[in-house]
């Protein structure tokens, strides 16, 4: 009987022991799951990780991911689409100018390879400090291969903690990049019914008052760089002003100005002289430095990139193709916008003309063909700026000559 009771007791204990094991296993799995959950979310929201994610996204050209990392104010102008356009333009300029020496040293194909791989650099945190709701991270960025050490750089990124937490638990950090976003822009424009920036109407709540025939807006956030401010009274006639948001708390004043006939002719002549000089220099394959004096200093870097790209459309002996000669005639100039912008007198000039282009095409099958394209009705738009007593170019617009580079005729 005693043995039977012992067996019965052991049988009764078996479920209890099994249950304990199950509870321990489940508890262990819960702890592991909790650790994984916390680790994943910290990797998503930790300010060091957000800073690295932002920089990698910008370098890789993944502007949607970069935009998600930014501390974006509640402004109708800080859209994801506008950010992508801005970054794409800047990327083109950077690749065309600041790395030109590097391209020449190592070759275009090699550089393209490096550029495509550059998002995979090693990130080493040199310094990381958090002070309340603000943080600063300094990285050392170095390629994985020692031979590319000349691409190494240090990068400092500022961040701020958002008011709302990720999943209600984890601190949510965003990148503060004042080179990208300018805050609290005070914009004064001539009195009008509606005003726009880059085609987006300025909301009524941004209007703070009127003074001396000017409407005064305060824009909570605007991407840095050039924009077009447009005003209208009847939604038929529009006036365009070129404005630049350089930094936060910038005051931008645009107002109409009326040039007399002699002044109008002077700016038209200056735009034509610059246009002719640029076209002739491109055709000869000259360096941008030869025509740099025609441009406003702050815009030379951007215009050099455009110049170098346009120059490729003229004749290349290596490819045996392109424009070999340009003749321009019947030139007529007109002004369609005059304004003080950011305290600087700017005028938009339109040159209408006809051109005759001679050139060659290498078909690589039938050989090289020479021919002429003539009597094109062309319009070239240029933005001129009055600086230090003379008119200089702040924007060359699209170089319309290069649109016509295909030639037909007999060899």
mmCIF file of C-alpha atoms in Angstrom:
data_model
loop_
_atom_site.group_PDB
_atom_site.id
_atom_site.type_symbol
_atom_site.label_atom_id
_atom_site.label_comp_id
_atom_site.label_asym_id
_atom_site.label_seq_id
_atom_site.Cartn_x
_atom_site.Cartn_y
_atom_site.Cartn_z
ATOM 1 C CA UNK A 1 0.000 0.000 0.000
ATOM 2 C CA UNK A 2 2.840 2.379 0.901
ATOM 3 C CA UNK A 3 4.528 1.754 -2.460
ATOM 4 C CA UNK A 4 1.268 2.422 -4.258
ATOM 5 C CA UNK A 5 0.832 5.777 -2.447
ATOM 6 C CA UNK A 6 4.374 6.746 -3.399
ATOM 7 C CA UNK A 7 3.688 6.011 -7.077
ATOM 8 C CA UNK A 8 0.453 7.979 -6.903
ATOM 9 C CA UNK A 9 2.283 10.964 -5.336
ATOM 10 C CA UNK A 10 4.973 10.907 -8.034
ATOM 11 C CA UNK A 11 2.306 10.823 -10.740
ATOM 12 C CA UNK A 12 0.579 13.803 -9.165
ATOM 13 C CA UNK A 13 3.903 15.754 -9.078
ATOM 14 C CA UNK A 14 4.698 15.189 -12.755
ATOM 15 C CA UNK A 15 2.221 17.796 -14.152
ATOM 16 C CA UNK A 16 3.484 20.319 -11.605
ATOM 17 C CA UNK A 17 7.118 19.873 -12.668
ATOM 18 C CA UNK A 18 6.146 20.069 -16.374
ATOM 19 C CA UNK A 19 4.189 23.228 -15.754
ATOM 20 C CA UNK A 20 7.157 24.783 -13.992
ATOM 21 C CA UNK A 21 9.438 23.978 -16.917
ATOM 22 C CA UNK A 22 6.911 25.449 -19.363
ATOM 23 C CA UNK A 23 6.642 28.619 -17.278
ATOM 24 C CA UNK A 24 10.429 28.966 -17.144
ATOM 25 C CA UNK A 25 10.718 28.471 -20.911
ATOM 26 C CA UNK A 26 7.956 30.992 -21.606
ATOM 27 C CA UNK A 27 9.534 33.470 -19.207
ATOM 28 C CA UNK A 28 12.911 33.049 -20.920
ATOM 29 C CA UNK A 29 11.318 33.545 -24.333
ATOM 30 C CA UNK A 30 9.516 36.640 -23.057
ATOM 31 C CA UNK A 31 12.757 38.115 -21.718
ATOM 32 C CA UNK A 32 14.574 37.352 -24.994
ATOM 33 C CA UNK A 33 11.683 38.810 -26.979
ATOM 34 C CA UNK A 34 11.643 41.895 -24.785
ATOM 35 C CA UNK A 35 15.398 42.371 -25.239
ATOM 36 C CA UNK A 36 15.044 41.981 -29.039
ATOM 37 C CA UNK A 37 12.060 44.365 -29.062
ATOM 38 C CA UNK A 38 13.911 47.008 -27.072
ATOM 39 C CA UNK A 39 17.108 46.570 -29.127
ATOM 40 C CA UNK A 40 15.286 46.933 -32.444
ATOM 41 C CA UNK A 41 13.415 50.036 -31.374
ATOM 42 C CA UNK A 42 16.500 51.598 -29.839
ATOM 43 C CA UNK A 43 18.325 50.990 -33.114
ATOM 44 C CA UNK A 44 15.487 52.784 -34.888
ATOM 45 C CA UNK A 45 15.097 55.732 -32.518
ATOM 46 C CA UNK A 46 18.472 56.165 -30.760
ATOM 47 C CA UNK A 47 19.973 59.521 -31.706
ATOM 48 C CA UNK A 48 23.308 58.005 -32.802
ATOM 49 C CA UNK A 49 21.509 55.570 -35.095
ATOM 50 C CA UNK A 50 19.214 58.266 -36.514
ATOM 51 C CA UNK A 51 22.221 60.475 -37.299
ATOM 52 C CA UNK A 52 23.979 57.638 -39.132
ATOM 53 C CA UNK A 53 20.795 56.623 -40.962
ATOM 54 C CA UNK A 54 20.281 60.222 -42.160
ATOM 55 C CA UNK A 55 23.815 60.650 -43.460
ATOM 56 C CA UNK A 56 23.789 57.289 -45.228
ATOM 57 C CA UNK A 57 20.451 58.053 -46.871
ATOM 58 C CA UNK A 58 21.674 61.407 -48.195
ATOM 59 C CA UNK A 59 24.858 59.859 -49.597
ATOM 60 C CA UNK A 60 22.936 57.007 -51.204
ATOM 61 C CA UNK A 61 20.415 59.413 -52.750
ATOM 62 C CA UNK A 62 17.539 57.849 -50.792
ATOM 63 C CA UNK A 63 15.908 61.198 -50.118
ATOM 64 C CA UNK A 64 12.619 59.755 -48.878
ATOM 65 C CA UNK A 65 14.430 57.969 -46.058
ATOM 66 C CA UNK A 66 16.524 61.077 -45.341
ATOM 67 C CA UNK A 67 13.382 63.229 -45.199
ATOM 68 C CA UNK A 68 11.863 60.901 -42.579
ATOM 69 C CA UNK A 69 14.891 61.552 -40.346
ATOM 70 C CA UNK A 70 14.564 65.350 -40.559
ATOM 71 C CA UNK A 71 12.918 67.573 -37.985
ATOM 72 C CA UNK A 72 10.370 69.122 -40.369
ATOM 73 C CA UNK A 73 8.307 72.082 -39.190
ATOM 74 C CA UNK A 74 4.610 72.412 -39.909
ATOM 75 C CA UNK A 75 5.064 74.321 -43.163
ATOM 76 C CA UNK A 76 3.311 73.791 -46.492
ATOM 77 C CA UNK A 77 6.644 74.305 -48.249
ATOM 78 C CA UNK A 78 8.585 71.531 -46.498
ATOM 79 C CA UNK A 79 7.163 68.636 -48.478
ATOM 80 C CA UNK A 80 8.915 65.378 -49.217
ATOM 81 C CA UNK A 81 8.685 66.107 -52.958
ATOM 82 C CA UNK A 82 10.267 69.571 -52.579
ATOM 83 C CA UNK A 83 13.051 68.080 -50.465
ATOM 84 C CA UNK A 84 13.793 65.378 -53.054
ATOM 85 C CA UNK A 85 13.975 67.975 -55.835
ATOM 86 C CA UNK A 86 16.278 70.179 -53.757
ATOM 87 C CA UNK A 87 18.630 67.335 -52.850
ATOM 88 C CA UNK A 88 18.737 66.012 -56.420
ATOM 89 C CA UNK A 89 19.792 69.405 -57.763
ATOM 90 C CA UNK A 90 22.434 69.823 -55.050
ATOM 91 C CA UNK A 91 23.773 66.313 -55.707
ATOM 92 C CA UNK A 92 24.186 67.147 -59.386
ATOM 93 C CA UNK A 93 26.045 70.355 -58.539
ATOM 94 C CA UNK A 94 28.317 68.656 -56.008
ATOM 95 C CA UNK A 95 29.203 65.851 -58.383
ATOM 96 C CA UNK A 96 29.855 68.368 -61.159
ATOM 97 C CA UNK A 97 32.046 70.772 -59.240
ATOM 98 C CA UNK A 98 33.511 69.991 -55.864
ATOM 99 C CA UNK A 99 34.878 66.598 -56.850
ATOM 100 C CA UNK A 100 36.111 67.549 -60.304
ATOM 101 C CA UNK A 101 39.760 67.205 -59.312
ATOM 102 C CA UNK A 102 39.088 63.752 -57.882
ATOM 103 C CA UNK A 103 37.375 62.640 -61.078
ATOM 104 C CA UNK A 104 40.324 63.786 -63.170
ATOM 105 C CA UNK A 105 42.808 61.980 -60.934
ATOM 106 C CA UNK A 106 41.160 58.573 -60.710
ATOM 107 C CA UNK A 107 38.937 58.492 -63.781
ATOM 108 C CA UNK A 108 35.177 58.857 -64.191
ATOM 109 C CA UNK A 109 34.305 55.156 -64.141
ATOM 110 C CA UNK A 110 36.388 54.530 -61.044
ATOM 111 C CA UNK A 111 34.846 57.505 -59.304
ATOM 112 C CA UNK A 112 31.296 56.425 -60.181
ATOM 113 C CA UNK A 113 32.071 53.060 -58.607
ATOM 114 C CA UNK A 114 33.365 54.742 -55.464
ATOM 115 C CA UNK A 115 30.370 57.065 -55.340
ATOM 116 C CA UNK A 116 27.951 54.147 -55.601
ATOM 117 C CA UNK A 117 29.758 52.389 -52.763
ATOM 118 C CA UNK A 118 30.186 55.436 -50.593
ATOM 119 C CA UNK A 119 26.991 54.766 -48.606
ATOM 120 C CA UNK A 120 28.734 51.663 -47.223
ATOM 121 C CA UNK A 121 31.470 53.516 -45.366
ATOM 122 C CA UNK A 122 32.369 52.732 -41.775
ATOM 123 C CA UNK A 123 30.864 55.065 -39.175
ATOM 124 C CA UNK A 124 32.879 55.509 -35.994
ATOM 125 C CA UNK A 125 31.410 57.724 -33.266
ATOM 126 C CA UNK A 126 34.086 60.191 -32.144
ATOM 127 C CA UNK A 127 31.838 62.117 -29.790
ATOM 128 C CA UNK A 128 28.185 61.933 -28.736
ATOM 129 C CA UNK A 129 26.578 64.283 -26.233
ATOM 130 C CA UNK A 130 22.987 64.623 -25.082
ATOM 131 C CA UNK A 131 21.796 67.703 -23.223
ATOM 132 C CA UNK A 132 18.119 67.332 -22.377
ATOM 133 C CA UNK A 133 16.121 67.342 -25.600
ATOM 134 C CA UNK A 134 19.158 68.076 -27.793
ATOM 135 C CA UNK A 135 22.036 65.890 -28.949
ATOM 136 C CA UNK A 136 25.167 66.199 -31.080
ATOM 137 C CA UNK A 137 26.969 63.305 -32.756
ATOM 138 C CA UNK A 138 30.354 63.514 -34.478
ATOM 139 C CA UNK A 139 31.287 60.636 -36.774
ATOM 140 C CA UNK A 140 34.441 59.704 -38.548
ATOM 141 C CA UNK A 141 33.459 58.380 -41.966
ATOM 142 C CA UNK A 142 36.049 56.182 -43.644
ATOM 143 C CA UNK A 143 35.774 53.835 -46.639
ATOM 144 C CA UNK A 144 36.309 50.161 -45.930
ATOM 145 C CA UNK A 145 39.356 50.106 -48.174
ATOM 146 C CA UNK A 146 42.559 51.883 -47.130
ATOM 147 C CA UNK A 147 43.279 52.862 -50.716
ATOM 148 C CA UNK A 148 40.228 55.170 -50.594
ATOM 149 C CA UNK A 149 41.321 56.910 -47.399
ATOM 150 C CA UNK A 150 41.333 60.307 -49.181
ATOM 151 C CA UNK A 151 37.506 60.137 -49.050
ATOM 152 C CA UNK A 152 37.535 60.074 -45.230
ATOM 153 C CA UNK A 153 35.824 62.914 -43.415
ATOM 154 C CA UNK A 154 34.364 63.949 -40.063
ATOM 155 C CA UNK A 155 30.693 64.826 -39.872
ATOM 156 C CA UNK A 156 28.783 66.489 -37.016
ATOM 157 C CA UNK A 157 25.017 66.108 -36.888
ATOM 158 C CA UNK A 158 22.619 67.881 -34.527
ATOM 159 C CA UNK A 159 19.398 66.267 -33.314
ATOM 160 C CA UNK A 160 16.419 67.124 -31.161
ATOM 161 C CA UNK A 161 13.951 64.978 -29.238
ATOM 162 C CA UNK A 162 10.389 65.080 -30.552
ATOM 163 C CA UNK A 163 7.464 65.817 -28.251
ATOM 164 C CA UNK A 164 5.896 62.432 -29.041
ATOM 165 C CA UNK A 165 7.671 59.150 -28.331
ATOM 166 C CA UNK A 166 8.003 56.216 -30.709
ATOM 167 C CA UNK A 167 5.326 53.647 -29.746
ATOM 168 C CA UNK A 168 4.685 55.837 -26.717
ATOM 169 C CA UNK A 169 7.805 54.483 -24.985
ATOM 170 C CA UNK A 170 11.012 55.236 -26.866
ATOM 171 C CA UNK A 171 12.486 58.706 -27.360
ATOM 172 C CA UNK A 172 11.979 59.876 -30.935
ATOM 173 C CA UNK A 173 14.988 61.787 -32.313
ATOM 174 C CA UNK A 174 15.067 63.871 -35.500
ATOM 175 C CA UNK A 175 17.945 65.554 -37.336
ATOM 176 C CA UNK A 176 18.174 69.349 -37.167
ATOM 177 C CA UNK A 177 19.933 70.486 -40.362
ATOM 178 C CA UNK A 178 19.952 74.272 -40.685
ATOM 179 C CA UNK A 179 21.843 74.002 -43.971
ATOM 180 C CA UNK A 180 18.708 72.376 -45.392
ATOM 181 C CA UNK A 181 15.821 74.036 -43.552
ATOM 182 C CA UNK A 182 15.556 77.739 -42.726
ATOM 183 C CA UNK A 183 12.993 78.715 -40.086
ATOM 184 C CA UNK A 184 10.971 81.879 -39.482
ATOM 185 C CA UNK A 185 11.562 83.589 -42.830
ATOM 186 C CA UNK A 186 10.112 87.118 -42.870
ATOM 187 C CA UNK A 187 8.952 87.795 -46.428
ATOM 188 C CA UNK A 188 7.708 91.203 -47.611
ATOM 189 C CA UNK A 189 6.095 91.411 -51.063
ATOM 190 C CA UNK A 190 4.237 94.130 -52.982
ATOM 191 C CA UNK A 191 0.558 94.347 -52.044
ATOM 192 C CA UNK A 192 -1.365 91.670 -53.934
ATOM 193 C CA UNK A 193 -4.371 89.369 -53.667
ATOM 194 C CA UNK A 194 -2.358 86.150 -53.656
ATOM 195 C CA UNK A 195 1.293 85.246 -53.227
ATOM 196 C CA UNK A 196 3.020 81.963 -54.015
ATOM 197 C CA UNK A 197 6.382 80.322 -53.412
ATOM 198 C CA UNK A 198 7.385 77.778 -56.053
ATOM 199 C CA UNK A 199 3.754 77.603 -57.166
ATOM 200 C CA UNK A 200 2.354 76.911 -53.691
ATOM 201 C CA UNK A 201 0.035 79.606 -52.337
ATOM 202 C CA UNK A 202 1.238 81.180 -49.102
ATOM 203 C CA UNK A 203 -1.436 80.365 -46.493
ATOM 204 C CA UNK A 204 -3.400 83.237 -45.004
ATOM 205 C CA UNK A 205 -2.283 82.292 -41.493
ATOM 206 C CA UNK A 206 1.313 83.156 -42.479
ATOM 207 C CA UNK A 207 0.254 86.765 -43.138
ATOM 208 C CA UNK A 208 1.215 88.969 -40.170
ATOM 209 C CA UNK A 209 0.267 92.408 -41.499
ATOM 210 C CA UNK A 210 0.676 95.115 -44.139
ATOM 211 C CA UNK A 211 3.036 98.078 -44.124
ATOM 212 C CA UNK A 212 3.889 100.750 -46.725
ATOM 213 C CA UNK A 213 2.071 98.914 -49.487
ATOM 214 C CA UNK A 214 3.784 95.634 -48.642
ATOM 215 C CA UNK A 215 2.330 92.384 -47.339
ATOM 216 C CA UNK A 216 4.398 90.774 -44.619
ATOM 217 C CA UNK A 217 4.479 87.003 -44.187
ATOM 218 C CA UNK A 218 6.371 84.862 -41.711
ATOM 219 C CA UNK A 219 7.163 81.447 -43.223
ATOM 220 C CA UNK A 220 7.680 78.858 -40.441
ATOM 221 C CA UNK A 221 9.946 76.693 -42.595
ATOM 222 C CA UNK A 222 11.485 76.839 -46.069
ATOM 223 C CA UNK A 223 14.197 74.773 -47.709
ATOM 224 C CA UNK A 224 17.393 76.782 -48.117
ATOM 225 C CA UNK A 225 18.386 77.852 -51.597
ATOM 226 C CA UNK A 226 16.683 79.631 -54.494
ATOM 227 C CA UNK A 227 12.915 79.915 -54.865
ATOM 228 C CA UNK A 228 10.452 81.786 -57.054
ATOM 229 C CA UNK A 229 7.983 84.089 -55.300
ATOM 230 C CA UNK A 230 4.968 84.971 -57.458
ATOM 231 C CA UNK A 231 2.275 87.599 -56.860
ATOM 232 C CA UNK A 232 -1.005 88.246 -58.645
ATOM 233 C CA UNK A 233 -4.018 90.538 -58.364
ATOM 234 C CA UNK A 234 -6.251 88.953 -60.995
ATOM 235 C CA UNK A 235 -4.914 85.380 -61.399
ATOM 236 C CA UNK A 236 -4.146 86.280 -65.012
ATOM 237 C CA UNK A 237 -1.167 88.598 -64.625
ATOM 238 C CA UNK A 238 1.648 87.207 -62.498
ATOM 239 C CA UNK A 239 4.887 88.800 -61.338
ATOM 240 C CA UNK A 240 7.826 86.548 -60.483
ATOM 241 C CA UNK A 241 10.611 87.344 -58.038
ATOM 242 C CA UNK A 242 13.714 85.264 -57.374
ATOM 243 C CA UNK A 243 14.337 84.871 -53.642
ATOM 244 C CA UNK A 244 16.958 83.025 -51.620
ATOM 245 C CA UNK A 245 16.537 81.478 -48.184
ATOM 246 C CA UNK A 246 20.030 81.282 -46.770
ATOM 247 C CA UNK A 247 19.452 80.763 -43.061
ATOM 248 C CA UNK A 248 16.840 80.934 -40.318
ATOM 249 C CA UNK A 249 15.346 84.299 -39.344
ATOM 250 C CA UNK A 250 16.225 85.764 -42.747
ATOM 251 C CA UNK A 251 14.351 88.892 -43.817
ATOM 252 C CA UNK A 252 13.555 88.914 -47.542
ATOM 253 C CA UNK A 253 12.156 92.049 -49.148
ATOM 254 C CA UNK A 254 10.998 92.054 -52.767
ATOM 255 C CA UNK A 255 9.592 95.136 -54.428
ATOM 256 C CA UNK A 256 8.866 96.391 -57.890
ATOM 257 C CA UNK A 257 11.273 98.743 -59.577
ATOM 258 C CA UNK A 258 11.038 100.583 -62.877
ATOM 259 C CA UNK A 259 14.129 100.998 -65.052
ATOM 260 C CA UNK A 260 14.341 103.800 -67.593
ATOM 261 C CA UNK A 261 14.922 103.039 -71.259
ATOM 262 C CA UNK A 262 18.697 103.485 -71.096
ATOM 263 C CA UNK A 263 18.967 101.183 -68.062
ATOM 264 C CA UNK A 264 16.823 98.557 -69.779
ATOM 265 C CA UNK A 265 19.041 98.668 -72.858
ATOM 266 C CA UNK A 266 22.171 98.374 -70.709
ATOM 267 C CA UNK A 267 20.988 95.206 -69.003
ATOM 268 C CA UNK A 268 19.863 93.665 -72.312
ATOM 269 C CA UNK A 269 23.266 94.439 -73.862
ATOM 270 C CA UNK A 270 25.054 92.949 -70.850
ATOM 271 C CA UNK A 271 22.983 89.762 -71.047
ATOM 272 C CA UNK A 272 23.701 89.404 -74.770
ATOM 273 C CA UNK A 273 27.438 89.963 -74.263
ATOM 274 C CA UNK A 274 27.491 87.267 -71.568
ATOM 275 C CA UNK A 275 25.410 84.901 -73.688
ATOM 276 C CA UNK A 276 27.680 85.291 -76.719
ATOM 277 C CA UNK A 277 30.835 84.866 -74.633
ATOM 278 C CA UNK A 278 29.536 81.686 -72.971
ATOM 279 C CA UNK A 279 28.426 80.095 -76.254
ATOM 280 C CA UNK A 280 31.741 80.867 -77.952
ATOM 281 C CA UNK A 281 33.742 79.554 -74.993
ATOM 282 C CA UNK A 282 31.719 76.323 -74.852
ATOM 283 C CA UNK A 283 32.213 75.816 -78.586
ATOM 284 C CA UNK A 284 36.001 76.072 -78.162
ATOM 285 C CA UNK A 285 35.996 73.763 -75.175
ATOM 286 C CA UNK A 286 37.374 76.537 -72.967
ATOM 287 C CA UNK A 287 37.417 76.287 -69.176
ATOM 288 C CA UNK A 288 34.719 78.094 -67.199
ATOM 289 C CA UNK A 289 37.335 80.424 -65.707
ATOM 290 C CA UNK A 290 37.455 82.231 -69.050
ATOM 291 C CA UNK A 291 33.856 83.469 -68.630
ATOM 292 C CA UNK A 292 33.568 83.422 -64.821
ATOM 293 C CA UNK A 293 33.717 87.235 -64.626
ATOM 294 C CA UNK A 294 30.329 87.446 -66.371
ATOM 295 C CA UNK A 295 28.682 85.721 -63.387
ATOM 296 C CA UNK A 296 27.845 86.882 -59.865
ATOM 297 C CA UNK A 297 30.395 85.335 -57.445
ATOM 298 C CA UNK A 298 27.820 83.509 -55.297
ATOM 299 C CA UNK A 299 26.400 81.713 -58.356
ATOM 300 C CA UNK A 300 29.641 80.757 -60.128
ATOM 301 C CA UNK A 301 29.820 77.335 -58.532
ATOM 302 C CA UNK A 302 26.362 76.334 -59.754
ATOM 303 C CA UNK A 303 26.793 77.919 -63.186
ATOM 304 C CA UNK A 304 30.139 76.177 -63.688
ATOM 305 C CA UNK A 305 28.404 72.806 -63.365
ATOM 306 C CA UNK A 306 25.860 73.799 -66.025
ATOM 307 C CA UNK A 307 28.593 75.193 -68.260
ATOM 308 C CA UNK A 308 30.697 72.019 -68.070
ATOM 309 C CA UNK A 309 27.670 69.893 -68.909
ATOM 310 C CA UNK A 310 26.606 72.084 -71.863
ATOM 311 C CA UNK A 311 30.157 72.105 -73.236
ATOM 312 C CA UNK A 312 29.890 68.357 -73.848
ATOM 313 C CA UNK A 313 27.262 68.994 -76.557
ATOM 314 C CA UNK A 314 29.730 70.835 -78.743
ATOM 315 C CA UNK A 315 32.087 68.987 -81.047
ATOM 316 C CA UNK A 316 34.138 66.166 -79.616
ATOM 317 C CA UNK A 317 37.013 64.934 -81.790
ATOM 318 C CA UNK A 318 37.028 61.677 -79.875
ATOM 319 C CA UNK A 319 33.365 60.974 -80.560
ATOM 320 C CA UNK A 320 33.367 62.790 -83.924
ATOM 321 C CA UNK A 321 30.026 64.345 -83.104
ATOM 322 C CA UNK A 322 28.463 67.619 -81.903
ATOM 323 C CA UNK A 323 28.107 71.263 -82.895
ATOM 324 C CA UNK A 324 31.087 72.632 -84.809
ATOM 325 C CA UNK A 325 29.869 76.187 -85.449
ATOM 326 C CA UNK A 326 27.028 78.482 -84.332
ATOM 327 C CA UNK A 327 25.765 81.635 -86.038
ATOM 328 C CA UNK A 328 23.231 83.819 -84.225
ATOM 329 C CA UNK A 329 21.126 86.507 -85.895
ATOM 330 C CA UNK A 330 17.930 88.569 -85.562
ATOM 331 C CA UNK A 331 18.470 88.946 -81.815
ATOM 332 C CA UNK A 332 15.754 90.774 -79.860
ATOM 333 C CA UNK A 333 15.907 91.380 -76.130
ATOM 334 C CA UNK A 334 13.088 92.051 -73.692
ATOM 335 C CA UNK A 335 12.673 92.387 -69.932
ATOM 336 C CA UNK A 336 9.819 90.603 -68.202
ATOM 337 C CA UNK A 337 10.640 91.119 -64.545
ATOM 338 C CA UNK A 338 12.313 93.867 -62.531
ATOM 339 C CA UNK A 339 12.601 93.664 -58.758
ATOM 340 C CA UNK A 340 14.660 94.290 -55.658
ATOM 341 C CA UNK A 341 15.195 90.889 -54.073
ATOM 342 C CA UNK A 342 17.119 90.430 -50.841
ATOM 343 C CA UNK A 343 18.265 94.049 -51.270
ATOM 344 C CA UNK A 344 19.728 93.359 -54.735
ATOM 345 C CA UNK A 345 18.375 94.659 -58.042
ATOM 346 C CA UNK A 346 17.551 91.727 -60.322
ATOM 347 C CA UNK A 347 16.148 91.699 -63.834
ATOM 348 C CA UNK A 348 15.000 88.756 -65.952
ATOM 349 C CA UNK A 349 15.930 89.097 -69.625
ATOM 350 C CA UNK A 350 14.581 87.128 -72.556
ATOM 351 C CA UNK A 351 16.684 86.903 -75.723
ATOM 352 C CA UNK A 352 14.808 85.826 -78.859
ATOM 353 C CA UNK A 353 16.970 84.928 -81.858
ATOM 354 C CA UNK A 354 17.559 82.591 -84.760
ATOM 355 C CA UNK A 355 20.538 80.307 -84.922
ATOM 356 C CA UNK A 356 22.237 78.242 -87.589
ATOM 357 C CA UNK A 357 24.199 75.273 -86.277
ATOM 358 C CA UNK A 358 26.745 73.268 -88.212
ATOM 359 C CA UNK A 359 27.833 69.925 -86.886
ATOM 360 C CA UNK A 360 28.664 66.264 -87.298
ATOM 361 C CA UNK A 361 27.118 62.956 -86.336
ATOM 362 C CA UNK A 362 29.007 59.699 -86.042
ATOM 363 C CA UNK A 363 26.444 56.959 -86.662
ATOM 364 C CA UNK A 364 29.078 54.278 -85.874
ATOM 365 C CA UNK A 365 27.490 52.248 -88.681
ATOM 366 C CA UNK A 366 27.243 54.530 -91.695
ATOM 367 C CA UNK A 367 30.101 56.754 -90.654
ATOM 368 C CA UNK A 368 30.330 60.487 -89.980
ATOM 369 C CA UNK A 369 27.711 62.814 -91.473
ATOM 370 C CA UNK A 370 28.080 66.579 -91.675
ATOM 371 C CA UNK A 371 25.153 68.930 -91.957
ATOM 372 C CA UNK A 372 23.414 72.139 -90.961
ATOM 373 C CA UNK A 373 20.442 72.953 -88.765
ATOM 374 C CA UNK A 374 19.298 76.492 -89.494
ATOM 375 C CA UNK A 375 16.742 79.181 -88.702
ATOM 376 C CA UNK A 376 15.641 77.894 -85.341
ATOM 377 C CA UNK A 377 13.402 80.269 -83.396
ATOM 378 C CA UNK A 378 15.104 80.180 -79.986
ATOM 379 C CA UNK A 379 14.471 81.812 -76.624
ATOM 380 C CA UNK A 380 17.213 82.150 -74.007
ATOM 381 C CA UNK A 381 16.264 83.321 -70.525
ATOM 382 C CA UNK A 382 18.858 84.917 -68.241
ATOM 383 C CA UNK A 383 18.615 86.431 -64.773
ATOM 384 C CA UNK A 384 20.810 89.491 -64.352
ATOM 385 C CA UNK A 385 21.973 91.113 -61.107
ATOM 386 C CA UNK A 386 23.291 94.634 -60.592
ATOM 387 C CA UNK A 387 26.468 94.257 -58.592
ATOM 388 C CA UNK A 388 29.302 96.711 -57.952
ATOM 389 C CA UNK A 389 28.158 99.065 -60.697
ATOM 390 C CA UNK A 390 27.667 96.518 -63.484
ATOM 391 C CA UNK A 391 25.257 93.827 -64.641
ATOM 392 C CA UNK A 392 26.303 90.202 -64.086
ATOM 393 C CA UNK A 393 24.554 86.860 -64.588
ATOM 394 C CA UNK A 394 22.999 85.105 -61.603
ATOM 395 C CA UNK A 395 21.305 82.403 -63.683
ATOM 396 C CA UNK A 396 21.986 81.449 -67.286
ATOM 397 C CA UNK A 397 18.791 79.426 -67.596
ATOM 398 C CA UNK A 398 18.674 76.437 -69.935
ATOM 399 C CA UNK A 399 21.260 76.700 -72.692
ATOM 400 C CA UNK A 400 18.961 76.386 -75.697
ATOM 401 C CA UNK A 401 21.779 76.055 -78.246
ATOM 402 C CA UNK A 402 22.519 72.520 -77.104
ATOM 403 C CA UNK A 403 18.957 71.390 -77.806
ATOM 404 C CA UNK A 404 19.813 71.322 -81.504
ATOM 405 C CA UNK A 405 22.742 69.016 -82.048
ATOM 406 C CA UNK A 406 21.524 66.523 -84.647
ATOM 407 C CA UNK A 407 22.451 67.308 -88.219
ATOM 408 C CA UNK A 408 21.320 65.922 -91.539
ATOM 409 C CA UNK A 409 22.966 66.128 -94.921
ATOM 410 C CA UNK A 410 25.450 64.356 -97.127
ATOM 411 C CA UNK A 411 29.007 63.485 -96.244
#
